[in-house]
PDB file of C-alpha atoms in Angstrom:
ATOM      1  CA  ILE A1349      -8.105  12.127   4.471  1.00  0.00           C
ATOM      2  CA  PRO A1350      -9.166  11.088   0.940  1.00  0.00           C
ATOM      3  CA  PRO A1351      -6.678   8.906  -0.968  1.00  0.00           C
ATOM      4  CA  GLU A1352      -6.176  11.529  -3.671  1.00  0.00           C
ATOM      5  CA  GLN A1353      -5.161  14.077  -1.029  1.00  0.00           C
ATOM      6  CA  TYR A1354      -2.807  11.567   0.560  1.00  0.00           C
ATOM      7  CA  HIS A1355      -1.134  10.681  -2.750  1.00  0.00           C
ATOM      8  CA  ALA A1356      -0.796  14.365  -3.641  1.00  0.00           C
ATOM      9  CA  ASP A1357       1.180  14.711  -0.365  1.00  0.00           C
ATOM     10  CA  PRO A1358      -0.619  16.794   2.296  1.00  0.00           C
ATOM     11  CA  VAL A1359       2.661  17.785   3.979  1.00  0.00           C
ATOM     12  CA  GLU A1360       3.951  21.248   3.113  1.00  0.00           C
ATOM     13  CA  GLY A1361       7.468  20.936   1.763  1.00  0.00           C
ATOM     14  CA  GLY A1362       7.026  17.242   0.956  1.00  0.00           C
ATOM     15  CA  SER A1363       7.227  13.945   2.806  1.00  0.00           C
ATOM     16  CA  LEU A1364       8.557  10.458   2.217  1.00  0.00           C
ATOM     17  CA  THR A1365       6.423   7.319   1.952  1.00  0.00           C
ATOM     18  CA  SER A1366       7.287   3.674   2.368  1.00  0.00           C
ATOM     19  CA  THR A1367       7.079   3.257  -1.402  1.00  0.00           C
ATOM     20  CA  GLY A1368       9.535   6.110  -1.860  1.00  0.00           C
ATOM     21  CA  ALA A1369      11.907   4.758   0.772  1.00  0.00           C
ATOM     22  CA  ARG A1370      11.909   1.362  -0.902  1.00  0.00           C
ATOM     23  CA  ARG A1371      12.547   2.930  -4.313  1.00  0.00           C
ATOM     24  CA  LEU A1372      15.452   4.985  -3.010  1.00  0.00           C
ATOM     25  CA  ILE A1373      17.078   1.748  -1.824  1.00  0.00           C
ATOM     26  CA  SER A1374      16.168  -0.572  -4.709  1.00  0.00           C
ATOM     27  CA  ALA A1375      16.957   1.935  -7.489  1.00  0.00           C
ATOM     28  CA  CYS A1376      18.484   5.411  -7.052  1.00  0.00           C
ATOM     29  CA  PRO A1377      17.420   8.992  -6.226  1.00  0.00           C
ATOM     30  CA  ALA A1378      17.129   9.950  -9.904  1.00  0.00           C
ATOM     31  CA  ARG A1379      14.738   7.069 -10.579  1.00  0.00           C
ATOM     32  CA  TYR A1380      12.719   7.882  -7.442  1.00  0.00           C
ATOM     33  CA  ARG A1381      12.385  11.537  -8.445  1.00  0.00           C
ATOM     34  CA  TYR A1382      11.374  10.709 -12.025  1.00  0.00           C
ATOM     35  CA  GLU A1383       8.704   8.217 -10.966  1.00  0.00           C
ATOM     36  CA  LEU A1384       7.386  10.663  -8.352  1.00  0.00           C
ATOM     37  CA  GLU A1385       6.859  13.276 -11.079  1.00  0.00           C
ATOM     38  CA  ASN A1386       5.766  10.764 -13.740  1.00  0.00           C
ATOM     39  CA  PRO A1387       3.593   8.107 -12.064  1.00  0.00           C
ATOM     40  CA  PRO A1388       2.959   5.027 -14.230  1.00  0.00           C
ATOM     41  CA  GLU A1389      -0.389   4.442 -15.904  1.00  0.00           C
ATOM     42  CA  PRO A1390      -2.593   1.877 -14.104  1.00  0.00           C
ATOM     43  CA  THR A1391      -2.621  -1.627 -15.582  1.00  0.00           C
ATOM     44  CA  ASP A1392      -5.560  -4.067 -15.684  1.00  0.00           C
ATOM     45  CA  ALA A1393      -3.968  -6.052 -12.832  1.00  0.00           C
ATOM     46  CA  MET A1394      -3.599  -2.845 -10.792  1.00  0.00           C
ATOM     47  CA  ASP A1395      -7.258  -1.952 -11.431  1.00  0.00           C
ATOM     48  CA  ILE A1396      -8.423  -5.402 -10.289  1.00  0.00           C
ATOM     49  CA  GLY A1397      -6.254  -5.043  -7.181  1.00  0.00           C
ATOM     50  CA  SER A1398      -7.683  -1.577  -6.496  1.00  0.00           C
ATOM     51  CA  ALA A1399     -11.221  -2.875  -6.971  1.00  0.00           C
ATOM     52  CA  ALA A1400     -10.558  -5.753  -4.588  1.00  0.00           C
ATOM     53  CA  HIS A1401      -9.174  -3.260  -2.070  1.00  0.00           C
ATOM     54  CA  ARG A1402     -12.344  -1.216  -2.384  1.00  0.00           C
ATOM     55  CA  LEU A1403     -14.608  -4.229  -1.841  1.00  0.00           C
ATOM     56  CA  VAL A1404     -12.508  -5.811   0.917  1.00  0.00           C
ATOM     57  CA  LEU A1405     -11.876  -2.644   2.914  1.00  0.00           C
ATOM     58  CA  GLY A1406     -14.990  -0.640   2.058  1.00  0.00           C
ATOM     59  CA  ALA A1407     -12.916   2.449   1.299  1.00  0.00           C
ATOM     60  CA  GLY A1408     -11.081   4.030  -1.589  1.00  0.00           C
ATOM     61  CA  ALA A1409     -12.017   5.348  -4.996  1.00  0.00           C
ATOM     62  CA  GLU A1410     -15.457   4.530  -6.389  1.00  0.00           C
ATOM     63  CA  LEU A1411     -15.745   1.752  -8.958  1.00  0.00           C
ATOM     64  CA  GLU A1412     -17.208   2.170 -12.415  1.00  0.00           C
ATOM     65  CA  VAL A1413     -18.235  -1.186 -13.857  1.00  0.00           C
ATOM     66  CA  ILE A1414     -18.072  -1.182 -17.661  1.00  0.00           C
ATOM     67  CA  ASP A1415     -20.129  -3.811 -19.434  1.00  0.00           C
ATOM     68  CA  ALA A1416     -17.674  -4.778 -22.160  1.00  0.00           C
ATOM     69  CA  PRO A1417     -15.686  -7.983 -22.807  1.00  0.00           C
ATOM     70  CA  ASP A1418     -12.368  -6.099 -23.054  1.00  0.00           C
ATOM     71  CA  TRP A1419     -10.848  -2.679 -23.788  1.00  0.00           C
ATOM     72  CA  ARG A1420     -10.400  -3.207 -27.517  1.00  0.00           C
ATOM     73  CA  THR A1421     -13.379  -1.106 -28.630  1.00  0.00           C
ATOM     74  CA  ARG A1422     -13.157   2.667 -28.803  1.00  0.00           C
ATOM     75  CA  SER A1423     -16.295   3.037 -26.696  1.00  0.00           C
ATOM     76  CA  ALA A1424     -14.892   0.921 -23.861  1.00  0.00           C
ATOM     77  CA  ARG A1425     -11.598   2.806 -23.864  1.00  0.00           C
ATOM     78  CA  GLU A1426     -13.356   6.169 -23.805  1.00  0.00           C
ATOM     79  CA  ARG A1427     -15.489   5.123 -20.830  1.00  0.00           C
ATOM     80  CA  ARG A1428     -12.360   3.825 -19.081  1.00  0.00           C
ATOM     81  CA  ASP A1429     -10.504   7.102 -19.633  1.00  0.00           C
ATOM     82  CA  GLU A1430     -13.496   9.171 -18.503  1.00  0.00           C
ATOM     83  CA  ALA A1431     -13.767   7.143 -15.294  1.00  0.00           C
ATOM     84  CA  ARG A1432     -10.079   7.613 -14.498  1.00  0.00           C
ATOM     85  CA  ALA A1433     -10.293  11.341 -15.222  1.00  0.00           C
ATOM     86  CA  ALA A1434     -13.170  11.538 -12.717  1.00  0.00           C
ATOM     87  CA  GLY A1435     -11.139   9.722 -10.045  1.00  0.00           C
ATOM     88  CA  ARG A1436     -13.014   6.438 -10.330  1.00  0.00           C
ATOM     89  CA  ILE A1437     -11.611   2.948 -10.922  1.00  0.00           C
ATOM     90  CA  PRO A1438     -12.742   1.539 -14.284  1.00  0.00           C
ATOM     91  CA  ILE A1439     -13.247  -2.209 -14.258  1.00  0.00           C
ATOM     92  CA  LEU A1440     -14.729  -4.646 -16.744  1.00  0.00           C
ATOM     93  CA  ALA A1441     -17.836  -6.512 -15.589  1.00  0.00           C
ATOM     94  CA  ALA A1442     -16.018  -9.865 -15.521  1.00  0.00           C
ATOM     95  CA  ASP A1443     -13.156  -8.396 -13.511  1.00  0.00           C
ATOM     96  CA  TYR A1444     -15.630  -6.850 -11.084  1.00  0.00           C
ATOM     97  CA  GLU A1445     -17.097 -10.285 -10.442  1.00  0.00           C
ATOM     98  CA  THR A1446     -13.566 -11.538  -9.764  1.00  0.00           C
ATOM     99  CA  ALA A1447     -12.948  -8.739  -7.253  1.00  0.00           C
ATOM    100  CA  ARG A1448     -16.317  -9.398  -5.603  1.00  0.00           C
ATOM    101  CA  ALA A1449     -15.511 -13.101  -5.244  1.00  0.00           C
ATOM    102  CA  MET A1450     -12.125 -12.200  -3.739  1.00  0.00           C
ATOM    103  CA  ALA A1451     -13.771  -9.962  -1.150  1.00  0.00           C
ATOM    104  CA  GLU A1452     -16.160 -12.754  -0.155  1.00  0.00           C
ATOM    105  CA  VAL A1453     -13.277 -15.188   0.374  1.00  0.00           C
ATOM    106  CA  VAL A1454     -11.432 -12.679   2.581  1.00  0.00           C
ATOM    107  CA  ALA A1455     -14.568 -11.996   4.627  1.00  0.00           C
ATOM    108  CA  ASP A1456     -14.984 -15.727   5.258  1.00  0.00           C
ATOM    109  CA  HIS A1457     -11.344 -16.304   6.184  1.00  0.00           C
ATOM    110  CA  PRO A1458     -11.023 -17.066   9.929  1.00  0.00           C
ATOM    111  CA  ILE A1459      -7.997 -14.804  10.457  1.00  0.00           C
ATOM    112  CA  ALA A1460      -8.211 -12.130   7.756  1.00  0.00           C
ATOM    113  CA  GLY A1461     -11.971 -11.685   8.097  1.00  0.00           C
ATOM    114  CA  ALA A1462     -11.775 -11.436  11.889  1.00  0.00           C
ATOM    115  CA  ALA A1463      -8.919  -8.887  11.719  1.00  0.00           C
ATOM    116  CA  LEU A1464     -10.935  -6.662   9.383  1.00  0.00           C
ATOM    117  CA  ARG A1465     -14.047  -6.885  11.558  1.00  0.00           C
ATOM    118  CA  ARG A1466     -12.304  -5.531  14.650  1.00  0.00           C
ATOM    119  CA  GLN A1467     -13.267  -2.021  15.677  1.00  0.00           C
ATOM    120  CA  GLY A1468     -11.232   0.381  13.582  1.00  0.00           C
ATOM    121  CA  ALA A1469     -11.154   2.158  10.226  1.00  0.00           C
ATOM    122  CA  PRO A1470      -9.732   1.522   6.738  1.00  0.00           C
ATOM    123  CA  GLU A1471      -7.192   3.657   4.889  1.00  0.00           C
ATOM    124  CA  GLN A1472      -6.001   5.774   7.777  1.00  0.00           C
ATOM    125  CA  THR A1473      -3.180   8.249   7.244  1.00  0.00           C
ATOM    126  CA  LEU A1474      -0.209   8.499   9.603  1.00  0.00           C
ATOM    127  CA  VAL A1475       2.098  11.537   9.447  1.00  0.00           C
ATOM    128  CA  TRP A1476       5.156  11.933  11.660  1.00  0.00           C
ATOM    129  CA  ARG A1477       8.577  13.558  11.674  1.00  0.00           C
ATOM    130  CA  ASP A1478      11.701  11.430  11.775  1.00  0.00           C
ATOM    131  CA  ARG A1479      13.719  12.840  14.656  1.00  0.00           C
ATOM    132  CA  PRO A1480      17.291  12.021  13.498  1.00  0.00           C
ATOM    133  CA  THR A1481      16.861  13.539  10.016  1.00  0.00           C
ATOM    134  CA  GLY A1482      13.934  15.942  10.436  1.00  0.00           C
ATOM    135  CA  VAL A1483      12.276  14.353   7.391  1.00  0.00           C
ATOM    136  CA  TRP A1484       8.484  14.232   7.381  1.00  0.00           C
ATOM    137  CA  CYS A1485       7.081  10.738   6.792  1.00  0.00           C
ATOM    138  CA  ARG A1486       3.635   9.479   5.896  1.00  0.00           C
ATOM    139  CA  ALA A1487       1.811   6.177   5.467  1.00  0.00           C
ATOM    140  CA  MET A1488      -1.706   5.029   4.627  1.00  0.00           C
ATOM    141  CA  VAL A1489      -2.642   1.938   6.625  1.00  0.00           C
ATOM    142  CA  ASP A1490      -5.121  -0.385   4.911  1.00  0.00           C
ATOM    143  CA  TYR A1491      -6.838  -1.134   8.221  1.00  0.00           C
ATOM    144  CA  LEU A1492      -6.022   0.507  11.543  1.00  0.00           C
ATOM    145  CA  PRO A1493      -7.787  -0.962  14.591  1.00  0.00           C
ATOM    146  CA  THR A1494      -8.914   1.324  17.383  1.00  0.00           C
ATOM    147  CA  PRO A1495      -6.329   1.147  20.204  1.00  0.00           C
ATOM    148  CA  GLN A1496      -7.778  -0.742  23.173  1.00  0.00           C
ATOM    149  CA  ARG A1497      -6.292  -1.198  26.629  1.00  0.00           C
ATOM    150  CA  GLY A1498      -4.925  -4.692  27.145  1.00  0.00           C
ATOM    151  CA  ARG A1499      -5.152  -5.624  23.467  1.00  0.00           C
ATOM    152  CA  ARG A1500      -2.267  -5.546  21.018  1.00  0.00           C
ATOM    153  CA  LEU A1501      -2.680  -3.178  18.077  1.00  0.00           C
ATOM    154  CA  VAL A1502      -2.462  -5.279  14.901  1.00  0.00           C
ATOM    155  CA  LEU A1503      -2.436  -3.394  11.589  1.00  0.00           C
ATOM    156  CA  VAL A1504      -3.647  -5.099   8.410  1.00  0.00           C
ATOM    157  CA  ASP A1505      -2.204  -4.676   4.913  1.00  0.00           C
ATOM    158  CA  TYR A1506      -3.992  -6.361   1.986  1.00  0.00           C
ATOM    159  CA  LYS A1507      -2.038  -7.547  -1.067  1.00  0.00           C
ATOM    160  CA  THR A1508      -3.298  -9.188  -4.230  1.00  0.00           C
ATOM    161  CA  CYS A1509      -0.866 -11.522  -5.960  1.00  0.00           C
ATOM    162  CA  SER A1510      -0.507 -14.398  -8.411  1.00  0.00           C
ATOM    163  CA  ASP A1511       0.999 -16.823  -5.882  1.00  0.00           C
ATOM    164  CA  ALA A1512       0.087 -16.847  -2.179  1.00  0.00           C
ATOM    165  CA  SER A1513       2.133 -19.920  -1.339  1.00  0.00           C
ATOM    166  CA  THR A1514       4.922 -19.619   1.225  1.00  0.00           C
ATOM    167  CA  ALA A1515       7.544 -19.626  -1.540  1.00  0.00           C
ATOM    168  CA  GLY A1516       5.561 -17.099  -3.573  1.00  0.00           C
ATOM    169  CA  ILE A1517       5.198 -14.752  -0.622  1.00  0.00           C
ATOM    170  CA  ARG A1518       8.901 -15.003   0.197  1.00  0.00           C
ATOM    171  CA  ALA A1519       9.668 -13.982  -3.371  1.00  0.00           C
ATOM    172  CA  SER A1520       7.203 -11.077  -3.185  1.00  0.00           C
ATOM    173  CA  VAL A1521       8.631  -9.847   0.120  1.00  0.00           C
ATOM    174  CA  ALA A1522      12.131  -9.883  -1.350  1.00  0.00           C
ATOM    175  CA  ARG A1523      11.104  -8.247  -4.629  1.00  0.00           C
ATOM    176  CA  TYR A1524       8.849  -5.539  -3.230  1.00  0.00           C
ATOM    177  CA  ARG A1525      10.680  -5.125   0.100  1.00  0.00           C
ATOM    178  CA  TYR A1526       7.600  -5.601   2.240  1.00  0.00           C
ATOM    179  CA  HIS A1527       9.842  -5.930   5.301  1.00  0.00           C
ATOM    180  CA  GLN A1528      10.689  -2.256   4.755  1.00  0.00           C
ATOM    181  CA  GLN A1529       7.012  -1.360   4.446  1.00  0.00           C
ATOM    182  CA  ALA A1530       6.113  -3.203   7.648  1.00  0.00           C
ATOM    183  CA  ALA A1531       8.934  -1.540   9.553  1.00  0.00           C
ATOM    184  CA  TRP A1532       7.898   1.885   8.190  1.00  0.00           C
ATOM    185  CA  TYR A1533       4.280   1.517   9.280  1.00  0.00           C
ATOM    186  CA  LEU A1534       5.158   0.152  12.711  1.00  0.00           C
ATOM    187  CA  THR A1535       7.578   3.039  13.266  1.00  0.00           C
ATOM    188  CA  GLY A1536       4.800   5.506  12.437  1.00  0.00           C
ATOM    189  CA  VAL A1537       2.438   3.882  14.918  1.00  0.00           C
ATOM    190  CA  ARG A1538       5.052   4.043  17.678  1.00  0.00           C
ATOM    191  CA  GLU A1539       6.107   7.621  16.875  1.00  0.00           C
ATOM    192  CA  LEU A1540       2.476   8.780  17.086  1.00  0.00           C
ATOM    193  CA  GLY A1541       1.987   7.071  20.434  1.00  0.00           C
ATOM    194  CA  LEU A1542      -0.787   4.769  19.205  1.00  0.00           C
ATOM    195  CA  SER A1543       0.927   1.652  20.549  1.00  0.00           C
ATOM    196  CA  GLU A1544       4.288   0.775  22.055  1.00  0.00           C
ATOM    197  CA  TYR A1545       4.350  -2.783  20.705  1.00  0.00           C
ATOM    198  CA  PRO A1546       2.277  -2.855  17.492  1.00  0.00           C
ATOM    199  CA  ALA A1547       2.216  -5.678  14.941  1.00  0.00           C
ATOM    200  CA  LEU A1548       1.339  -5.842  11.272  1.00  0.00           C
ATOM    201  CA  ILE A1549      -0.097  -8.744   9.306  1.00  0.00           C
ATOM    202  CA  PHE A1550      -0.117  -9.016   5.526  1.00  0.00           C
ATOM    203  CA  VAL A1551      -3.159 -10.609   3.914  1.00  0.00           C
ATOM    204  CA  PHE A1552      -1.997 -12.058   0.583  1.00  0.00           C
ATOM    205  CA  GLN A1553      -4.684 -13.197  -1.839  1.00  0.00           C
ATOM    206  CA  GLU A1554      -4.436 -14.791  -5.256  1.00  0.00           C
ATOM    207  CA  ARG A1555      -6.291 -13.056  -8.084  1.00  0.00           C
ATOM    208  CA  SER A1556      -7.170 -16.353  -9.753  1.00  0.00           C
ATOM    209  CA  ALA A1557      -9.885 -18.668  -8.409  1.00  0.00           C
ATOM    210  CA  PRO A1558     -10.313 -20.013  -5.771  1.00  0.00           C
ATOM    211  CA  HIS A1559      -8.620 -16.784  -4.541  1.00  0.00           C
ATOM    212  CA  LEU A1560      -6.529 -18.442  -1.846  1.00  0.00           C
ATOM    213  CA  VAL A1561      -5.619 -16.343   1.195  1.00  0.00           C
ATOM    214  CA  HIS A1562      -2.421 -16.552   3.235  1.00  0.00           C
ATOM    215  CA  VAL A1563      -1.912 -14.345   6.307  1.00  0.00           C
ATOM    216  CA  VAL A1564       1.696 -13.721   7.340  1.00  0.00           C
ATOM    217  CA  GLU A1565       3.768 -11.613   9.722  1.00  0.00           C
ATOM    218  CA  ILE A1566       7.300 -10.525   8.837  1.00  0.00           C
ATOM    219  CA  ASP A1567      10.084 -12.253  10.774  1.00  0.00           C
ATOM    220  CA  PRO A1568      11.569 -10.032  13.544  1.00  0.00           C
ATOM    221  CA  ASP A1569      15.071 -10.225  12.028  1.00  0.00           C
ATOM    222  CA  ASP A1570      13.710  -9.049   8.680  1.00  0.00           C
ATOM    223  CA  LEU A1571      11.903  -6.189  10.417  1.00  0.00           C
ATOM    224  CA  LEU A1572      15.236  -5.085  11.873  1.00  0.00           C
ATOM    225  CA  LEU A1573      16.721  -5.195   8.376  1.00  0.00           C
ATOM    226  CA  GLY A1574      13.766  -3.170   7.113  1.00  0.00           C
ATOM    227  CA  GLU A1575      14.355  -0.550   9.812  1.00  0.00           C
ATOM    228  CA  ALA A1576      18.027  -0.269   8.817  1.00  0.00           C
ATOM    229  CA  LEU A1577      17.144   0.125   5.132  1.00  0.00           C
ATOM    230  CA  ASN A1578      14.532   2.767   5.982  1.00  0.00           C
ATOM    231  CA  ARG A1579      17.119   4.648   8.023  1.00  0.00           C
ATOM    232  CA  ARG A1580      19.458   4.725   5.019  1.00  0.00           C
ATOM    233  CA  ALA A1581      16.600   5.839   2.736  1.00  0.00           C
ATOM    234  CA  LEU A1582      15.762   8.722   5.077  1.00  0.00           C
ATOM    235  CA  GLU A1583      19.402   9.832   5.064  1.00  0.00           C
ATOM    236  CA  ILE A1584      19.543   9.693   1.255  1.00  0.00           C
ATOM    237  CA  TYR A1585      16.286  11.644   0.973  1.00  0.00           C
ATOM    238  CA  ARG A1586      17.511  14.352   3.361  1.00  0.00           C
ATOM    239  CA  GLU A1587      20.790  14.696   1.466  1.00  0.00           C
ATOM    240  CA  CYS A1588      18.970  15.045  -1.852  1.00  0.00           C
ATOM    241  CA  VAL A1589      16.423  17.572  -0.577  1.00  0.00           C
ATOM    242  CA  GLU A1590      19.096  19.711   1.078  1.00  0.00           C
ATOM    243  CA  SER A1591      21.423  19.651  -1.945  1.00  0.00           C
ATOM    244  CA  GLY A1592      18.747  19.779  -4.629  1.00  0.00           C
ATOM    245  CA  ARG A1593      20.559  16.957  -6.410  1.00  0.00           C
ATOM    246  CA  TRP A1594      19.010  13.564  -7.178  1.00  0.00           C
ATOM    247  CA  PRO A1595      21.922  11.519  -8.556  1.00  0.00           C
TER     248      PRO A1595
END
């Protein structure tokens, strides 16, 4: 389904995403509910990341390249706002060249490039119902390979960052709780019967040249922790929905 339909939540009555589950754990239900109803405005870094996603994966919102040095002029800002209102990603010409260079580096990477060339499709939506709580869950996988007999199903998630070193990635995983995200996606794959033993790799790439790439898989112990945190998030979400209170 289109990204805008996914983000608007296609599930009648509402569903929980990995982002929501992580927010319920890292903050509180009141914060989660407020941010759900008041999504933040995109930043320049977010737009570059979205553009890189579009060029790396070949899916997502269309880009609108704006030939201006920055957003300081009224004309540039108006064109940016018009693009966003039309569902496109506004990006300065220089930033577009950065995103294009990033996509080329990923394509040439021996692991990341090969993973994204396997038979499959980008931005695929998974929807399933959590059996213990009855909560509907959803996820959008950056790249979902086509299940093949005798071959392990390996999902791909692409992240742009400022530091793709081992230490930098460890900090990002801890800050953004990517172990929860990985566990969430892998649970969805298993619940839908796509694979009994799936895996997920994160492709981290630096936004600054030379756009270094580091491919990692979450440690099994951290995946177990992610599953436990997701279980608690699902319980919190159910309690809030049933009571109508988001404390």
